[in-house]
PDB file of C-alpha atoms in Angstrom:
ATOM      1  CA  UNK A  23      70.799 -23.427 -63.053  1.00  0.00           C
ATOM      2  CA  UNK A  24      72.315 -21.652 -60.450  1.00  0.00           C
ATOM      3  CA  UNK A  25      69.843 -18.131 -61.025  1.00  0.00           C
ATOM      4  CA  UNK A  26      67.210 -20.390 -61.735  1.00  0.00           C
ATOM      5  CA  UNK A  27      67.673 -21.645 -57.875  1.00  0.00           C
ATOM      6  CA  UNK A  28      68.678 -18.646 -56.326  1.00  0.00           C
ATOM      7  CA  UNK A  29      65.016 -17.117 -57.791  1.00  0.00           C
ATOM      8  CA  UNK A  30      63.104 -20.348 -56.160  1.00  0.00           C
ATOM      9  CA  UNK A  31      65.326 -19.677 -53.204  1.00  0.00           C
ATOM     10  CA  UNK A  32      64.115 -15.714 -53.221  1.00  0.00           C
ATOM     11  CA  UNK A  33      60.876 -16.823 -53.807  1.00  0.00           C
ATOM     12  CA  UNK A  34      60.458 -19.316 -50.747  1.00  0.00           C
ATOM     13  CA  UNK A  35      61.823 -16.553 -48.558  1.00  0.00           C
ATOM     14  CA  UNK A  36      59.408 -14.232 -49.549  1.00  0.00           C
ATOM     15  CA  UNK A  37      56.613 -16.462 -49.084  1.00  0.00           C
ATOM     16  CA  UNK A  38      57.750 -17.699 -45.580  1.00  0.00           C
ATOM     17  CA  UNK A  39      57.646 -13.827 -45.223  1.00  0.00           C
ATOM     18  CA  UNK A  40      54.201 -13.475 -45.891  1.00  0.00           C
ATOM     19  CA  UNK A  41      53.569 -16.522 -43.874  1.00  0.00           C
ATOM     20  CA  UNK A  42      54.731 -14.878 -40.748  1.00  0.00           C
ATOM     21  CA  UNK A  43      53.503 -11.793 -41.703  1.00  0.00           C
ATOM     22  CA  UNK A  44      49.990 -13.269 -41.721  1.00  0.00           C
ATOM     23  CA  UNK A  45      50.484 -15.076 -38.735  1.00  0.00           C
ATOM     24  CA  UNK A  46      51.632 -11.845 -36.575  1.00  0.00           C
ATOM     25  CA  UNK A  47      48.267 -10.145 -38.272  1.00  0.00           C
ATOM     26  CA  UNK A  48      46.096 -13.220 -37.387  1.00  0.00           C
ATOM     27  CA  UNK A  49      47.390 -13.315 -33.761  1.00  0.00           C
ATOM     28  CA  UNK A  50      47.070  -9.787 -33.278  1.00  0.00           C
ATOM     29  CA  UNK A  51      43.256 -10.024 -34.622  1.00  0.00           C
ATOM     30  CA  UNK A  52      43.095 -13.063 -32.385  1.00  0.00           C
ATOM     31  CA  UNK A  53      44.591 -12.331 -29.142  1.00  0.00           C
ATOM     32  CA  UNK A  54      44.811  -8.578 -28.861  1.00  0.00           C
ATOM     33  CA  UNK A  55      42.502  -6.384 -30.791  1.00  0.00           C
ATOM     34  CA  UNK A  56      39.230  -8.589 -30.749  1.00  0.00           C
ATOM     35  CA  UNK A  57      39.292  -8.985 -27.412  1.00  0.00           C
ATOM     36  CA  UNK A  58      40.533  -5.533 -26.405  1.00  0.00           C
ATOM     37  CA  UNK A  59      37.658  -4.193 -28.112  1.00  0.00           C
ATOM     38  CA  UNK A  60      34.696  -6.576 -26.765  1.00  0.00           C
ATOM     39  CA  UNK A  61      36.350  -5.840 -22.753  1.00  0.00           C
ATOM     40  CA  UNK A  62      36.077  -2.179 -23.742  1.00  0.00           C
ATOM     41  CA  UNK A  63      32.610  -2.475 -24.745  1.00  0.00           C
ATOM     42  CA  UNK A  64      31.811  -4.559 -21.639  1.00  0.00           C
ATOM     43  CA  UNK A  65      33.298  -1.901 -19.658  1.00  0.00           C
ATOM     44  CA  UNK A  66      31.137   0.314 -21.272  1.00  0.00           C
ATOM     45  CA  UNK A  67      28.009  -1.305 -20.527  1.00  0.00           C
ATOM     46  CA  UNK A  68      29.133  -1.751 -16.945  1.00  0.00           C
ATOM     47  CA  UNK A  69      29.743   2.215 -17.117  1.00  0.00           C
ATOM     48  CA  UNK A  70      26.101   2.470 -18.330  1.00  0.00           C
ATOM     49  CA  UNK A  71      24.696   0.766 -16.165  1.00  0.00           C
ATOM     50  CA  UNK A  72      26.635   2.400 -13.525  1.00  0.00           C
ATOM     51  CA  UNK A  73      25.470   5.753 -14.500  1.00  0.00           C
ATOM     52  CA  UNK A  74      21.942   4.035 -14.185  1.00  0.00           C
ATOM     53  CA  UNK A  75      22.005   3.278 -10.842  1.00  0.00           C
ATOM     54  CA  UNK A  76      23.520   5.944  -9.751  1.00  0.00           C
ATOM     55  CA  UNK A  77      20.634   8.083 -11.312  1.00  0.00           C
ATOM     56  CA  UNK A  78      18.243   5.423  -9.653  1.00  0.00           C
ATOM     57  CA  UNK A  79      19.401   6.090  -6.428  1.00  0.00           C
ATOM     58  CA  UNK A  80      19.411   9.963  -6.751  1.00  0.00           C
ATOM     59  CA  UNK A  81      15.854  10.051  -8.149  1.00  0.00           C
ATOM     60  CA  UNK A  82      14.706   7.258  -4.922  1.00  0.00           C
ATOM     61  CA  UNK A  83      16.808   9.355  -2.108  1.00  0.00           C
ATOM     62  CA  UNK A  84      14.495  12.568  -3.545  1.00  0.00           C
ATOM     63  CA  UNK A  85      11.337  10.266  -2.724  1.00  0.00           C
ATOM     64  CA  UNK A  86      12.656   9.187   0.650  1.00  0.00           C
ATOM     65  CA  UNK A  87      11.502  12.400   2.510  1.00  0.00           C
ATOM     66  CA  UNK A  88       8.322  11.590   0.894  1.00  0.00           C
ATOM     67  CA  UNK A  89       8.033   8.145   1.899  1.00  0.00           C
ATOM     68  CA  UNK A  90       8.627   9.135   5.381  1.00  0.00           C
ATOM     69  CA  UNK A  91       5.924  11.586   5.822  1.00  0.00           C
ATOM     70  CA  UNK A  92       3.383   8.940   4.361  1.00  0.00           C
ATOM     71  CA  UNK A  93       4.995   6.140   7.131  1.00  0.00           C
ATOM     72  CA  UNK A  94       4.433   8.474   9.855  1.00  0.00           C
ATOM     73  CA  UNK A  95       1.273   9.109   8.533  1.00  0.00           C
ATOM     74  CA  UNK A  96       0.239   5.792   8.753  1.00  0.00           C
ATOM     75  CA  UNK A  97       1.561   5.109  11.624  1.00  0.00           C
ATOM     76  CA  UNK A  98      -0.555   7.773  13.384  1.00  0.00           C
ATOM     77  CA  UNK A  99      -3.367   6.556  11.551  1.00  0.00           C
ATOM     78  CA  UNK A 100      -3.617   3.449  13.214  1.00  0.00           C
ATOM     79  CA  UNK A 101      -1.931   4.290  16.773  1.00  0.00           C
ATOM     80  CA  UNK A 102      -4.596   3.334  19.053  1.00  0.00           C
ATOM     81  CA  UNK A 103      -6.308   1.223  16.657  1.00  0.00           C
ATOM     82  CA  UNK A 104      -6.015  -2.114  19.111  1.00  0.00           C
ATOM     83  CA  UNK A 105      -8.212   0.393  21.782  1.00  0.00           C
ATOM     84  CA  UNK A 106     -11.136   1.921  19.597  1.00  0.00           C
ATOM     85  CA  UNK A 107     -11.771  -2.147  18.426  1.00  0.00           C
ATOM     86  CA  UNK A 108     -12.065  -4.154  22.024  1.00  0.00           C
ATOM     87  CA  UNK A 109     -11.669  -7.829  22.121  1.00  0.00           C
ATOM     88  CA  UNK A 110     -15.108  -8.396  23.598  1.00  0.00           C
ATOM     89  CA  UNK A 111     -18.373  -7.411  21.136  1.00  0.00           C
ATOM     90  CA  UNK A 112     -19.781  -5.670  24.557  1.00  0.00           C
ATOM     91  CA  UNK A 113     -23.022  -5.158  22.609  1.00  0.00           C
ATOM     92  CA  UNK A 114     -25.457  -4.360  25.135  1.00  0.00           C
ATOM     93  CA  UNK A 115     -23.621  -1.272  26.300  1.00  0.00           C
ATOM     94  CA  UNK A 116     -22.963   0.016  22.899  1.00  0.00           C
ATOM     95  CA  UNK A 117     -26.401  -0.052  21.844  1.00  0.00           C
ATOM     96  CA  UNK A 118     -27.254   1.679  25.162  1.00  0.00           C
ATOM     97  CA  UNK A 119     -24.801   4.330  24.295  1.00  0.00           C
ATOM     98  CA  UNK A 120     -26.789   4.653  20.787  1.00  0.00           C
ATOM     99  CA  UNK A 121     -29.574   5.098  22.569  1.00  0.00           C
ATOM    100  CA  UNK A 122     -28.653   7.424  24.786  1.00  0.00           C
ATOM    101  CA  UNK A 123     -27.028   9.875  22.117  1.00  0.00           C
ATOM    102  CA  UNK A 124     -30.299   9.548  20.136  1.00  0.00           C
ATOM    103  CA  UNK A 125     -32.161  10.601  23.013  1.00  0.00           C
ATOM    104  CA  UNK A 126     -29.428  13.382  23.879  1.00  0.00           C
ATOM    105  CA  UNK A 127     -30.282  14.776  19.997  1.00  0.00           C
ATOM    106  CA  UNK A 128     -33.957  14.527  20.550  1.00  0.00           C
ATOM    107  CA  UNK A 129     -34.547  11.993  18.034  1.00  0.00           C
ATOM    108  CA  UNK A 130     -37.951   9.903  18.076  1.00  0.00           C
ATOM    109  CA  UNK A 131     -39.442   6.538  17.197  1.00  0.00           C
ATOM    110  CA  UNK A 132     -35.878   5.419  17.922  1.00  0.00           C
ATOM    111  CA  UNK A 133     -34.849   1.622  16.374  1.00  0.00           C
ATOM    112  CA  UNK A 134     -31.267   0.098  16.962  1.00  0.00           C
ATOM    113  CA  UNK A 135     -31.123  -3.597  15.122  1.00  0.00           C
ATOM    114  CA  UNK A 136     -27.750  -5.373  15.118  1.00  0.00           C
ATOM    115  CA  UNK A 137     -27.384  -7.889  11.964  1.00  0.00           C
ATOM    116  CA  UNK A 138     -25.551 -11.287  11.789  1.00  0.00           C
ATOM    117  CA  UNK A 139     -21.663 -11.248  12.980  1.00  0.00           C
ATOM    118  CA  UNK A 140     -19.384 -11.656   9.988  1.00  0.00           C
ATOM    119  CA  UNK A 141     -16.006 -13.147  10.764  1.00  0.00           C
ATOM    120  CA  UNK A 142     -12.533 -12.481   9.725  1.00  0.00           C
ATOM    121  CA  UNK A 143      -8.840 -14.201  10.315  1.00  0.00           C
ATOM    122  CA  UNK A 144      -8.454 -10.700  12.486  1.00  0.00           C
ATOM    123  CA  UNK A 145     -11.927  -8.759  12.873  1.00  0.00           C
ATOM    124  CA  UNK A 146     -15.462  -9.676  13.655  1.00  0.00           C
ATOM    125  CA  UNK A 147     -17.965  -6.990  11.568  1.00  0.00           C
ATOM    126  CA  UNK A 148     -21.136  -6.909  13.328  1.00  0.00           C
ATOM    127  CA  UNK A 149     -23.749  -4.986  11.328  1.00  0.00           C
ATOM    128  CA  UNK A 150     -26.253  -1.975  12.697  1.00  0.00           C
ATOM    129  CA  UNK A 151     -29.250  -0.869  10.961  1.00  0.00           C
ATOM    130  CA  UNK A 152     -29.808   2.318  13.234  1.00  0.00           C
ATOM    131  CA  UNK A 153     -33.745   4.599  12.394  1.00  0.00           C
ATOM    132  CA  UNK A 154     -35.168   7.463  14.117  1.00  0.00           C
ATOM    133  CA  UNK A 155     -36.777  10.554  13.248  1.00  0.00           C
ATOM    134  CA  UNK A 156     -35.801  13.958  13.825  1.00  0.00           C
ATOM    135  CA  UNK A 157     -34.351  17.483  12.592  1.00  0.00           C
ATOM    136  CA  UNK A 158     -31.607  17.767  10.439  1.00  0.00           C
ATOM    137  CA  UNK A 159     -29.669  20.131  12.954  1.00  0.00           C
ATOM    138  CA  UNK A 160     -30.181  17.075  15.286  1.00  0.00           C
ATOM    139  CA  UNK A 161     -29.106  14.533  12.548  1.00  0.00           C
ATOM    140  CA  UNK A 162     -25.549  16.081  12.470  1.00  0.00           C
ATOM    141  CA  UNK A 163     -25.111  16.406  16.041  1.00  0.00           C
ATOM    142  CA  UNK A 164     -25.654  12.686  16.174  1.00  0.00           C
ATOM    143  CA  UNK A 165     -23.434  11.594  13.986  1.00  0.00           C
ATOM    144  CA  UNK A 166     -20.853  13.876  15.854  1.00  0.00           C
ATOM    145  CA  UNK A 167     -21.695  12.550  18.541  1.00  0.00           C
ATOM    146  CA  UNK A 168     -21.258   8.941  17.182  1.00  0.00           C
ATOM    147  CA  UNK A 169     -17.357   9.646  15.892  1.00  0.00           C
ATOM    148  CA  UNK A 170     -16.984  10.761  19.426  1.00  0.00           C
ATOM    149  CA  UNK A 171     -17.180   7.127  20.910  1.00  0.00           C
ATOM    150  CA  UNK A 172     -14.416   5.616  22.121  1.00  0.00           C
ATOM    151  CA  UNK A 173     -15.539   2.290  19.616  1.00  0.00           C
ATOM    152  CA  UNK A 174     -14.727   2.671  16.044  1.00  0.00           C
ATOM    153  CA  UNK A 175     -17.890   2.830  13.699  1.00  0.00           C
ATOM    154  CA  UNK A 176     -17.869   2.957  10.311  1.00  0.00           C
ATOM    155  CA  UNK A 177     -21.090   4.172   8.359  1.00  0.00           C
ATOM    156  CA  UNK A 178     -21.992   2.273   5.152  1.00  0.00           C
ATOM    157  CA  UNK A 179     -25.112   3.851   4.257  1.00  0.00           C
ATOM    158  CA  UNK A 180     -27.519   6.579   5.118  1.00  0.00           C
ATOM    159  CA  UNK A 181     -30.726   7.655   3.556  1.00  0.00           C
ATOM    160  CA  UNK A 182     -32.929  10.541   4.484  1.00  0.00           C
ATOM    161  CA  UNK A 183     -36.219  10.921   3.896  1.00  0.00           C
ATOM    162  CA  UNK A 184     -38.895  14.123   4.579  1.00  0.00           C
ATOM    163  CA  UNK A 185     -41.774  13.726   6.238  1.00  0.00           C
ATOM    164  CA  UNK A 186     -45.110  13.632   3.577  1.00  0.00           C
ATOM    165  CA  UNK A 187     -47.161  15.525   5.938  1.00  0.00           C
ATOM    166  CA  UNK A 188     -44.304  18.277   5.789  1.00  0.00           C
ATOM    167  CA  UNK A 189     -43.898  18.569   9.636  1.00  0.00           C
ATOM    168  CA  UNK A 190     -40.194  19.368   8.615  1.00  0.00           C
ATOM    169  CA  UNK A 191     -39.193  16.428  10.293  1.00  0.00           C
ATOM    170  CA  UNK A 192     -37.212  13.629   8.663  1.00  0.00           C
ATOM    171  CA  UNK A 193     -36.766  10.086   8.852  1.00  0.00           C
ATOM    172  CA  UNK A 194     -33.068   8.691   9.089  1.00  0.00           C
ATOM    173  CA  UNK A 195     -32.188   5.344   7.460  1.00  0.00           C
ATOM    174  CA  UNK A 196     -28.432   4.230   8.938  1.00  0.00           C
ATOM    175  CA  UNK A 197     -26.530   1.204   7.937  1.00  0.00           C
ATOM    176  CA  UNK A 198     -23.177   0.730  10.397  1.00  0.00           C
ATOM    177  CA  UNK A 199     -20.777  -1.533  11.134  1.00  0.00           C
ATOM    178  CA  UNK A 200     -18.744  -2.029  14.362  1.00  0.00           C
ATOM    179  CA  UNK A 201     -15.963  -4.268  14.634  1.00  0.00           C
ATOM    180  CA  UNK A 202     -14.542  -6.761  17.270  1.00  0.00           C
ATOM    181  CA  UNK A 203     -11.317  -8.543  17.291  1.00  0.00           C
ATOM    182  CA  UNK A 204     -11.427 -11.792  16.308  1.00  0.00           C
ATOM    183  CA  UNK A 205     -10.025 -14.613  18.589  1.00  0.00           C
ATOM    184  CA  UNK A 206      -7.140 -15.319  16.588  1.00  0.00           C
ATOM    185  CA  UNK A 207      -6.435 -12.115  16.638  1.00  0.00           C
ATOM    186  CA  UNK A 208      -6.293 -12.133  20.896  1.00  0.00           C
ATOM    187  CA  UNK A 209      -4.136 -14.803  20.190  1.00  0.00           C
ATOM    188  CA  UNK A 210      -1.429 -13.700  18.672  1.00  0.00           C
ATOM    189  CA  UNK A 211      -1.495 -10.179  19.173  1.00  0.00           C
ATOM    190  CA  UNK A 212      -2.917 -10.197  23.531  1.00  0.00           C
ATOM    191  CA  UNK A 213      -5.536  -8.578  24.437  1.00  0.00           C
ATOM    192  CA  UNK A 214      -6.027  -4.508  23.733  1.00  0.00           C
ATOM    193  CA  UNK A 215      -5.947  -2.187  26.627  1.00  0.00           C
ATOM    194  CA  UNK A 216      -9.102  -0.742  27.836  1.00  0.00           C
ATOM    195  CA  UNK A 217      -9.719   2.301  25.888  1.00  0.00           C
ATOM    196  CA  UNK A 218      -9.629   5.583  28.265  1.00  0.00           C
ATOM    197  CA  UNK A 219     -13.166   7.768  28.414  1.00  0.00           C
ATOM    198  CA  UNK A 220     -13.483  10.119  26.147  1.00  0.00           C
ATOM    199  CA  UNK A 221     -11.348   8.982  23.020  1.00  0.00           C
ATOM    200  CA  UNK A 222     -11.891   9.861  19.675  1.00  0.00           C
ATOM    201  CA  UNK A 223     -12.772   7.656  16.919  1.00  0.00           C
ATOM    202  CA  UNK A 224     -11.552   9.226  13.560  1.00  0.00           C
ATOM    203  CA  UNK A 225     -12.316   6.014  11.428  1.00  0.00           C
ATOM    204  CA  UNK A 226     -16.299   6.714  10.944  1.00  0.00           C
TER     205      UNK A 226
END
């Protein structure tokens, strides 16, 4: 009886043994290799994404000197842009300067037609339908003489066409479009200083 309880005994011991043994195995799992491993692969996607941005930020500082060339750029592109589009439509006077430069360029049966105002939050687009007749030498000094205005002009459309007596002289179709600012414009942004004489416009 006595062997027969010391082996129960032995046995109990040896399963509280494995007891604990599991439990120090099971705790470890639980509380120190599990989450050891997921912090180490959160520190590794935080070193990923590290890397990342770093390489983000290499690759945009190479663009920078870029990007500043194109801001200067643009900013020279519309420096003056307040003085070539005046505040007033002052018509009259640009038409007579039309005139006058078709004249200069020896151009004939000479016909300057503004169109209906179109309005804008900023601008006011006031079409030109501009026809004459002439030489072609005397086409091109006219339209050099045109980006030459102080006013900013764009051209939309121009058609040519020869003469059917062949004279060699052509007839000029222009479309244009000059440009005013609107009153809401004035309003927030004051009125534009008078252009000086002689300025160039670059935008036709």
């Amino acid at each position: 009886m006595n062997a027969s309880g010391s082996r129960l005994s032995h046995r109990k011991q040896q399963v509280w043994v494995y007891v604990i043994a599991g439990l120090f195995v099971c705790d470890f799992a639980l509380c120190g290799y599990i989450p050891s491993q997921q912090r180490l692969a959160s520190l590794r996607r935080t070193q990923a994404g590290q890397k990342q941005t770093i390489q983000m930020a290499a690759a945009q500082s190479a663009e920078l000197p870029g990007l500043e060339r194109r801001l200067r750029g643009m900013e020279k592109a519309v420096t003056g842009f307040d003085l070539r589009v005046p505040a007033d439509r002052a018509l009259g006077t640009f038409l007579q300067q039309i005139s006058g430069i078709m004249t200069d360029c020896r151009l004939t049966e000479q016909v300057v037609l503004p169109g209906k105002e179109v309005k804008t939050d900023d601008l006011n687009c006031v079409p030109l339908h501009v026809a004459c007749k002439g030489i072609l030498t005397d086409f091109f000094g006219f339209f050099r003489k045109v980006q030459s205005l102080d006013r900013l002009v764009r051209i939309e459309k121009v058609v040519m066409e020869n003469d059917s007596d062949l004279t060699g002289r052509i007839s000029l179709q222009v479309e244009a479009v000059i440009f005013e600012q609107s009153a809401k414009y004035r309003k927030t942004n004051g009125p534009a200083e008078a252009p000086s004489a002689g300025g160039v416009n670059r935008g036709a």
